[in-house]
XYZ file of C-alpha atoms in Angstrom:
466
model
C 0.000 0.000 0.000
C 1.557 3.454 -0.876
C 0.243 5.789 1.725
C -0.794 5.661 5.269
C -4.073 6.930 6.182
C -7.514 6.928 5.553
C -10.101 8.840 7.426
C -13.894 7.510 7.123
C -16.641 10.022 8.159
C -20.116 8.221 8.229
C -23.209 8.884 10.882
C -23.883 5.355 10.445
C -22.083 3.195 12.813
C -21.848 0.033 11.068
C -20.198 1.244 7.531
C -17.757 2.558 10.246
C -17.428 -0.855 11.672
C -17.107 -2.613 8.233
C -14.709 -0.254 6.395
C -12.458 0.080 9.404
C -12.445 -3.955 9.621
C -11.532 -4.102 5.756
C -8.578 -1.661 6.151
C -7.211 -3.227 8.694
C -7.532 -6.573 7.142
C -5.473 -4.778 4.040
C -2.944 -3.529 6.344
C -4.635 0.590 5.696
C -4.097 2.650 9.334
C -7.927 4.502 9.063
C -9.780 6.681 11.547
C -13.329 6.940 11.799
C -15.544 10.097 12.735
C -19.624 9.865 13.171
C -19.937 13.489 12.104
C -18.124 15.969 9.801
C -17.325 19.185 12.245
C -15.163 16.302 14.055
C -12.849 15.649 11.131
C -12.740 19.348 10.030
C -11.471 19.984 13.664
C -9.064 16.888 13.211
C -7.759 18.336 9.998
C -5.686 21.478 11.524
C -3.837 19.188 13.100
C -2.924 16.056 11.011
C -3.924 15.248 7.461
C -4.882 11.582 6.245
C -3.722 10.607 2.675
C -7.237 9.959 1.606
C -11.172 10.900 2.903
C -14.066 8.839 2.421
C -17.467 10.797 3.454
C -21.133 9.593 3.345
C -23.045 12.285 1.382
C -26.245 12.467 3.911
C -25.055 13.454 7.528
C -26.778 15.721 9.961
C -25.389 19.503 9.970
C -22.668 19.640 7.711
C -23.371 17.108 4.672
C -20.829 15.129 2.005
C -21.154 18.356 -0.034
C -20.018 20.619 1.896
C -17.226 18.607 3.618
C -15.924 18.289 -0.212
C -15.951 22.198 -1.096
C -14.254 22.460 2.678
C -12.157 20.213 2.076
C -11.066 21.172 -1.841
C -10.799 24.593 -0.328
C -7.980 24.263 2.169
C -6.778 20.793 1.214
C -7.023 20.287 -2.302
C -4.211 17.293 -2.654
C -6.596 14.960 -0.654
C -8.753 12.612 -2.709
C -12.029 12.620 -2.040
C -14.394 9.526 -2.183
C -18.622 9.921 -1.809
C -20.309 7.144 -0.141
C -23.758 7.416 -1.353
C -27.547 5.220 -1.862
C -28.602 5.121 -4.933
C -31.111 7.708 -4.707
C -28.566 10.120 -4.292
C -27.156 9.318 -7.375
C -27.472 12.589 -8.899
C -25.602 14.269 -6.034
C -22.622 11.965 -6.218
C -22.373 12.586 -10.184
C -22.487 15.986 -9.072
C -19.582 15.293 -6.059
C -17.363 13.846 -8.848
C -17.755 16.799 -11.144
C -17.095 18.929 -8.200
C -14.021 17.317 -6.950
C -14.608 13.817 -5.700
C -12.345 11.877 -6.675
C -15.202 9.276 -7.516
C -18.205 7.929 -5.529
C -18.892 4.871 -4.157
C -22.376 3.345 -4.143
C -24.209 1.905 -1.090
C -24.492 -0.909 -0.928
C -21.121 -1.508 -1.667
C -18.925 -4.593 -2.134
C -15.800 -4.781 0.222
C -13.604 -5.336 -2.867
C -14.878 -2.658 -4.716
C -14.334 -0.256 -1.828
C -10.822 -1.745 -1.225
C -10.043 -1.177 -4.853
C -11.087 2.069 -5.304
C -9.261 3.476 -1.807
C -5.875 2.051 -3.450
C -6.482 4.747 -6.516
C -6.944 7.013 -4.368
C -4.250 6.398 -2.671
C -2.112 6.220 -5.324
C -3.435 9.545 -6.354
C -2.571 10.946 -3.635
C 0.978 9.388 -3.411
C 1.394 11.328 -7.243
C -0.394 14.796 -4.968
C 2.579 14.921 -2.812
C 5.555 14.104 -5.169
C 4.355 16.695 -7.687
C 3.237 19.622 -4.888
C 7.211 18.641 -3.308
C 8.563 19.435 -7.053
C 6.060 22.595 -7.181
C 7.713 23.531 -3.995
C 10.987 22.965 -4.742
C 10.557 24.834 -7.882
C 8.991 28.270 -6.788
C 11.986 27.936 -4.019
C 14.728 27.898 -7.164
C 13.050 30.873 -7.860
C 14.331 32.719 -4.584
C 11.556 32.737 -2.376
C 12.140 31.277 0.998
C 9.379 30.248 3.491
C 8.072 27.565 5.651
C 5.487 29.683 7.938
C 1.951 28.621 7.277
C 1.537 31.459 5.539
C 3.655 31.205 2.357
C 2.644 27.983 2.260
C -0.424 29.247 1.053
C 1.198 31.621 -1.157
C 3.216 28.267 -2.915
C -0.380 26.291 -2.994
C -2.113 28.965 -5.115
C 0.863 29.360 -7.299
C 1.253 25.579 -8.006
C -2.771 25.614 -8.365
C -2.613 28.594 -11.144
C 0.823 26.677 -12.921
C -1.356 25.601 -15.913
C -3.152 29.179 -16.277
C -2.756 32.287 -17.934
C -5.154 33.983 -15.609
C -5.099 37.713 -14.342
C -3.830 37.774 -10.824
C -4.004 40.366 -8.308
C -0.901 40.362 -5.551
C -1.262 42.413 -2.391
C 1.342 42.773 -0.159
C 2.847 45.763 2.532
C 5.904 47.104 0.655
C 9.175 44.469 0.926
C 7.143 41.282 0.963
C 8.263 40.314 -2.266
C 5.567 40.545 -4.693
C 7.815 40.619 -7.711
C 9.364 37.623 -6.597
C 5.674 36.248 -6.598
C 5.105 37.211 -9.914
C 7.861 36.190 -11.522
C 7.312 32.619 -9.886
C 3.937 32.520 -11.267
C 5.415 33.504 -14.804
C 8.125 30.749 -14.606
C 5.471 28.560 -14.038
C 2.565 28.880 -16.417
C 2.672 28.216 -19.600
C 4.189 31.740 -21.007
C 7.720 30.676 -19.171
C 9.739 30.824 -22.617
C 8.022 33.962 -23.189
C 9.078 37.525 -22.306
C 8.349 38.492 -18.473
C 8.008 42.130 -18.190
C 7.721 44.450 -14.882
C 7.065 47.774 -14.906
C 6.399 49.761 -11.662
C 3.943 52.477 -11.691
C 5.092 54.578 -9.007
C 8.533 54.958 -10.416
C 7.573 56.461 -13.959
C 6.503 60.109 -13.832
C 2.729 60.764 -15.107
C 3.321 62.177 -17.875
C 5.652 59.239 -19.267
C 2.886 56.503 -18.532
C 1.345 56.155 -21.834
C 4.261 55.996 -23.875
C 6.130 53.320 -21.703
C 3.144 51.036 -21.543
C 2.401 51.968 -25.191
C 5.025 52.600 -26.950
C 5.170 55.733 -29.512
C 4.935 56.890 -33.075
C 8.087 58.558 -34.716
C 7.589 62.501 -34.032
C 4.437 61.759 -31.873
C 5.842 64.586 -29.394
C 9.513 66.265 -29.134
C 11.648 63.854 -28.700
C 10.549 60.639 -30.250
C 13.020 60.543 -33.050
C 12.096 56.899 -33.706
C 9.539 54.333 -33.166
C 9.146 52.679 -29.811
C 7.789 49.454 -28.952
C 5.999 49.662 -24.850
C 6.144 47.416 -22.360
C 2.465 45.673 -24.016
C 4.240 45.046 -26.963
C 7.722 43.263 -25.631
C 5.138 41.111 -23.320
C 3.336 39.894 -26.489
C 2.651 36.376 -26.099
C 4.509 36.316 -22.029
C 3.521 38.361 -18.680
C 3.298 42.191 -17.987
C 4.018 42.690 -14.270
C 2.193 45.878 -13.357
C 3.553 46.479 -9.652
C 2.175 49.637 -7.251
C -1.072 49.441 -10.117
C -2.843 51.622 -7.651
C -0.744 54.483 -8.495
C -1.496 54.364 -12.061
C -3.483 57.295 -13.321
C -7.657 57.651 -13.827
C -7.424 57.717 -17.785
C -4.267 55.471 -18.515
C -6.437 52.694 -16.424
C -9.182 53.591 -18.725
C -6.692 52.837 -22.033
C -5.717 49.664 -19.932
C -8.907 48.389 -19.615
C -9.681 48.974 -23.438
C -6.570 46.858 -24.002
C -7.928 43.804 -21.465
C -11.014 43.774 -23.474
C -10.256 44.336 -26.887
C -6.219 42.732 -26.954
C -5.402 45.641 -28.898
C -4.145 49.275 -28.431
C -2.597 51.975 -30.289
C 0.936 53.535 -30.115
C 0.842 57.182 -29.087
C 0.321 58.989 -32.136
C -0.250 55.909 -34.112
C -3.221 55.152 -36.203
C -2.756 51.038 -36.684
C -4.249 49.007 -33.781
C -2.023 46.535 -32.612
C -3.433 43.348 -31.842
C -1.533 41.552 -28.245
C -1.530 38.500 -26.375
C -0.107 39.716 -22.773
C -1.334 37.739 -19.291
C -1.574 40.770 -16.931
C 0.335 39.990 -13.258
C -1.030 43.223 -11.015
C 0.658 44.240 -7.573
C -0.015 46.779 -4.743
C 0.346 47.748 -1.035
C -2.478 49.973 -1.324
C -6.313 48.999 -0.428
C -7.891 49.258 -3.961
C -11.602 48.510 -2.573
C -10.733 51.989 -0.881
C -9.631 53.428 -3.608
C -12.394 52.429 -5.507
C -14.701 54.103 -3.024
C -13.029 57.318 -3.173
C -12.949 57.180 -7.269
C -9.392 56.753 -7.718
C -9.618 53.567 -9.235
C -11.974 52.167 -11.643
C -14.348 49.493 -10.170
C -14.508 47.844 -13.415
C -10.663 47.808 -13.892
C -10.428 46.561 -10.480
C -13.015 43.433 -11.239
C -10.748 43.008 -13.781
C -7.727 42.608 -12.159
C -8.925 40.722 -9.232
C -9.796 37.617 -11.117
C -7.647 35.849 -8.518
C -5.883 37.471 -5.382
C -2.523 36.395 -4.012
C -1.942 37.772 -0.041
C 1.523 38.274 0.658
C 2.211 37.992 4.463
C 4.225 40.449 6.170
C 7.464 39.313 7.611
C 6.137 39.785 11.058
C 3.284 37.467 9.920
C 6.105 34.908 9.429
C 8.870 35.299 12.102
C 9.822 31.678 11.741
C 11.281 32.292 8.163
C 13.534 34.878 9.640
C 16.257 32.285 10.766
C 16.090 30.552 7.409
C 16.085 34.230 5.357
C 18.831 35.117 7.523
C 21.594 32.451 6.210
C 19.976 32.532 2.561
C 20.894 36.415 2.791
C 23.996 36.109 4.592
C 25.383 33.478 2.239
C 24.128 35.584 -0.795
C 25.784 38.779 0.232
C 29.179 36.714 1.349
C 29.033 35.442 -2.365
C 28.447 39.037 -3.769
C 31.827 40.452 -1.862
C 33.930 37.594 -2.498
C 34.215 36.803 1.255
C 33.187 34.027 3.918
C 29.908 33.986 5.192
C 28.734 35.304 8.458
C 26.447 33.608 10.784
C 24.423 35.378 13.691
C 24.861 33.872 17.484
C 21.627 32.754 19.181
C 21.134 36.361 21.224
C 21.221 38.291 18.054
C 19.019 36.033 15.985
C 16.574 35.705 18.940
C 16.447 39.976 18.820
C 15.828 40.007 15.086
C 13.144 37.565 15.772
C 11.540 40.038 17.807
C 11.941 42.729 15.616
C 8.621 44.469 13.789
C 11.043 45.065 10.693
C 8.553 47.583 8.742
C 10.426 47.209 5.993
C 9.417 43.525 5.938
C 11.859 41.174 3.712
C 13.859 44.119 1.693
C 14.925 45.383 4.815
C 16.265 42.251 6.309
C 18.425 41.448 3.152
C 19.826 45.087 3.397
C 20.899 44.408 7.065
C 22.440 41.152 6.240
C 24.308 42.964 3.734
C 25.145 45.817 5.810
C 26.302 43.037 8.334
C 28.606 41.081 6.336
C 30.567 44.030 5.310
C 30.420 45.801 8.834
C 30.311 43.539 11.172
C 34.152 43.114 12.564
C 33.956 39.226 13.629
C 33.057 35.770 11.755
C 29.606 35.979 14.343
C 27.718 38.760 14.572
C 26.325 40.124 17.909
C 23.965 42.308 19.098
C 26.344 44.993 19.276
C 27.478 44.815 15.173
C 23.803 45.494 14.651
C 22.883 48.918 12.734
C 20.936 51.541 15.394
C 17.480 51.125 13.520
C 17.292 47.480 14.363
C 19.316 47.266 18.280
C 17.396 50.677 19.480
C 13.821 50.058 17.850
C 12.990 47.099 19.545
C 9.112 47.169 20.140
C 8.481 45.128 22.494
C 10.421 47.115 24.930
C 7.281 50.022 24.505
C 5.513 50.157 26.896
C 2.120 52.236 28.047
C 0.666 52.755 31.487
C -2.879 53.508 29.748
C -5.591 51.138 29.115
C -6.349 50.061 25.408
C -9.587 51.708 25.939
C -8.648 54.801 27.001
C -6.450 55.355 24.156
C -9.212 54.391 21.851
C -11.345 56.599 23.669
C -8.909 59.442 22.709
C -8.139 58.648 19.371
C -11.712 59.063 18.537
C -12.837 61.893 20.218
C -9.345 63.708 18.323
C -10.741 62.240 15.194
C -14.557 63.112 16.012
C -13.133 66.688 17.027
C -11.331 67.162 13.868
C -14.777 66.359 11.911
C -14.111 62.950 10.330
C -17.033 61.039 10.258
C -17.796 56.976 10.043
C -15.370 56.076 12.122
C -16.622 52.861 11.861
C -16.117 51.905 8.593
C -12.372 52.809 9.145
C -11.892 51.244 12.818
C -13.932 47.889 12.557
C -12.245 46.454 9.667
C -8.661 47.031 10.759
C -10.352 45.793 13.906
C -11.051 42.383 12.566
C -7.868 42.407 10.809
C -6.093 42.207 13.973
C -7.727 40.337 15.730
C -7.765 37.402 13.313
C -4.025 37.549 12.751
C -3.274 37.484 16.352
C -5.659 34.577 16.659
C -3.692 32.909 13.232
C -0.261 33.871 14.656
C -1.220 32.050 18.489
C -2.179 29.110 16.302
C 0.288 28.661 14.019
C -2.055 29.254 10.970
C -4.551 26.686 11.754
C -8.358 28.190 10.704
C -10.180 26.059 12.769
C -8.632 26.695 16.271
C -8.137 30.312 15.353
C -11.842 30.438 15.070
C -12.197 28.732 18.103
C -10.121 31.215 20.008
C -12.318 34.234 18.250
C -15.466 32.307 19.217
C -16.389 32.242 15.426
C -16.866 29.046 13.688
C -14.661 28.266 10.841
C -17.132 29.599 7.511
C -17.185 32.842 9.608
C -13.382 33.057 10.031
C -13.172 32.553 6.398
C -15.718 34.297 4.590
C -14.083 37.628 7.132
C -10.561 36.928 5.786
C -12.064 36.906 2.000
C -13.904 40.101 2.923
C -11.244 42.049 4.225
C -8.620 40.688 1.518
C -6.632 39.013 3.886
């Protein structure tokens, strides 16, 4: 047998009985759970290699176990015990994302055989989501926090598409790293991968980089100019900081996502593209929308698919790792031996808020390997910004309240209005990371802890683009 575990969820207690009997007998570990909420809650902490649910169980049914299940665990196969009456359902299971569905009643045999394809299946699951893994890592980005782990799942899920994706991100997560991982692995990875960031190119230059230009279109072009659509054709444009792009160049741009085609400044002959759009910002474009600095429909666009990019205080267990990787990078750079950090100065760095999230770590490890005086760096070779700021030494004798209390009666005083809609959400954001961060990433305790059931904790994230 090629994997380990199967996990058998069934209200009925004597399909528990047989199937557990039958495993056994075919040397299969399997657990067995009388109700679905059980092996959800089961799930954040272990994972079996393959599920096999009963479709008609009080509270939360086959169905919805599957989409649960396809949602945060999508390498484990799936198999739908159902009577023949629910035929229909199961047919609709397998299109769904059973793996396949197993009639009641059932033949032993049958049951066996079909939970060894599975397995199988799943055995092929693993290997290829290692190599995926392994992969976006070659790639240069590092992480083994819950977090990115999400961020490697979605990019292995979209390796076979050429669909828009939005990635948001605080500033130094690495979004460009993102992107270009999800170029180099779709199927546009021989093809040109193009980044252009918006908040670098003055206003007035916009058009003509994306565009291109006409000979004598305005002083200055002396030739023709291909843009940055054009040298994508038939690869990926990488639009990072696409919030600060201006109100009518997002209005040519979304011309060009519907029609394909666009015209050089100046130019009279549309020219026909084929360019997979990779979008990234630090900004909240939902707000931006609201305020009418970004167009809803260009946003709806864009957000076919949304990557989150944690920020490196999100992840504080990569910072050893991202530490060495940096180190050893920068040693290579200036021809010298690398540095390592002693246990004190890593443990401070660990603590650190680092606002500058990844970028600014890889500039201190840099800044470290050429200033530090000794083969191990200590607390004392660090640079003031990092040894001085350290946050958790901040401390306040007044109550959370009262400072809220003050903050809005400044704000109230000052004449904003709907404080609400500002406070709540950032609210909830906080809340649920601190609730993710206490458990390691897993949903189902987190909700737990927020005294929210799962659905809730996840429709919030979704809401609040987290």
């Amino acid at each position: 047998m090629i994997a380990e575990q199967v996990w058998v969820v069934d209200d009925d207690s004597s399909i528990r009985w047989v199937l557990e009997k039958a495993f056994s007998g075919a040397n299969v570990s399997c657990a067995t759970f009388d109700n679905a909420n059980d092996l959800l809650i089961a799930l954040d902490s272990a994972q079996p290699d393959v599920i096999i649910s009963d479709i008609r169980m009080p509270n939360i049914d086959g169905m919805t176990l599957l989409k649960d299940i396809n949602e945060h665990h999508p390498n484990i196969p799936v198999i739908i015990m159902t009577a023949h009456s629910d035929l229909d359902s199961a047919v609709n299971a397998y299109q769904g994302g059973a793996f396949e569905y197993l009639p009641k009643p059932f033949d032993i045999d049958d049951a066996l055989s079909l939970t060894k394809r599975a397995l199988t299946q799943a055995y092929e699951n693993k290997a290829k989501t290692k190599q995926e893994s392994s992969n976006i890592a070659s790639v240069g980005i590092i992480g083994e926090a819950p977090a990115m782990q999400e961020v490697f799942r979605a990019i292995g899920r979209l390796s076979r598409s050429s669909i828009s994706v939005l990635i948001n991100g605080e500033s130094g997560t690495g979004k460009e790293l993102v992107a270009h991982a999800l170029h180099m692995h779709s199927p546009r990875s021989k093809q040109p991968f193009i980044p252009l960031n918006m908040a670098a190119i003055p206003k007035d230059l916009i058009e003509s980089e994306l565009f291109g230009h006409e000979k004598g279109a305005f002083t200055g072009a002396t030739t023709v100019r291909q843009g940055r659509f054009e040298q994508a054709h038939n690869g990926t444009l990488f639009l990072d900081e696409i919030g600060d792009m201006p109100l009518d160049i997002q209005t040519r741009l979304l011309r060009v996502l519907a029609d394909g085609q666009f015209y050089r400044v100046g130019g009279h002959s549309p020219i026909k593209v084929d360019v997979r759009i990779l979008a990234a910002t630090h900004q909240n474009l939902v707000d931006k929308v609201k305020a009418g600095q970004f167009r809803e429909d260009l946003f709806h666009r864009l957000n076919v698919i949304r990557i989150h990019i944690p920020s490196l205080r999100e992840r504080k267990e990569d910072i050893a790792q991202l530490c060495q990787h940096f180190l050893k990078n920068a040693a290579k750079e200036l021809s010298v031996e690398s540095k390592i950090l002693d246990n004190k100065t890593l443990a401070h760095l660990c603590q650190y808020d680092w606002p500058g999230n990844v970028r600014q770590l890889e500039n201190i490890c840099r800044y470290l390997t050429v200033m530090a005086s000794g083969q191990e760096i200590h607390l004392e070779d660090l640079p003031e910004e990092v040894s001085k700021n350290n946050f958790h030494s901040e401390q306040t004798t007044q109550s959370w309240q009262t400072q809220l209390q003050q903050w809005a009666m400044a704000k109230l005083n000052s004449g904003e209005s709907a404080l609400l809609n500002t406070v709540q959400p950032e609210f909830e954001k906080i809340m649920i990371q601190c609730a993710l961060n206490s458990t390691q990433g897993h949903k189902q305790e987190a909700a737990k802890k927020l005294g929210w059931g799962r659905n809730t904790l996840t429709r919030k994230m979704k809401e609040l683009g987290m």
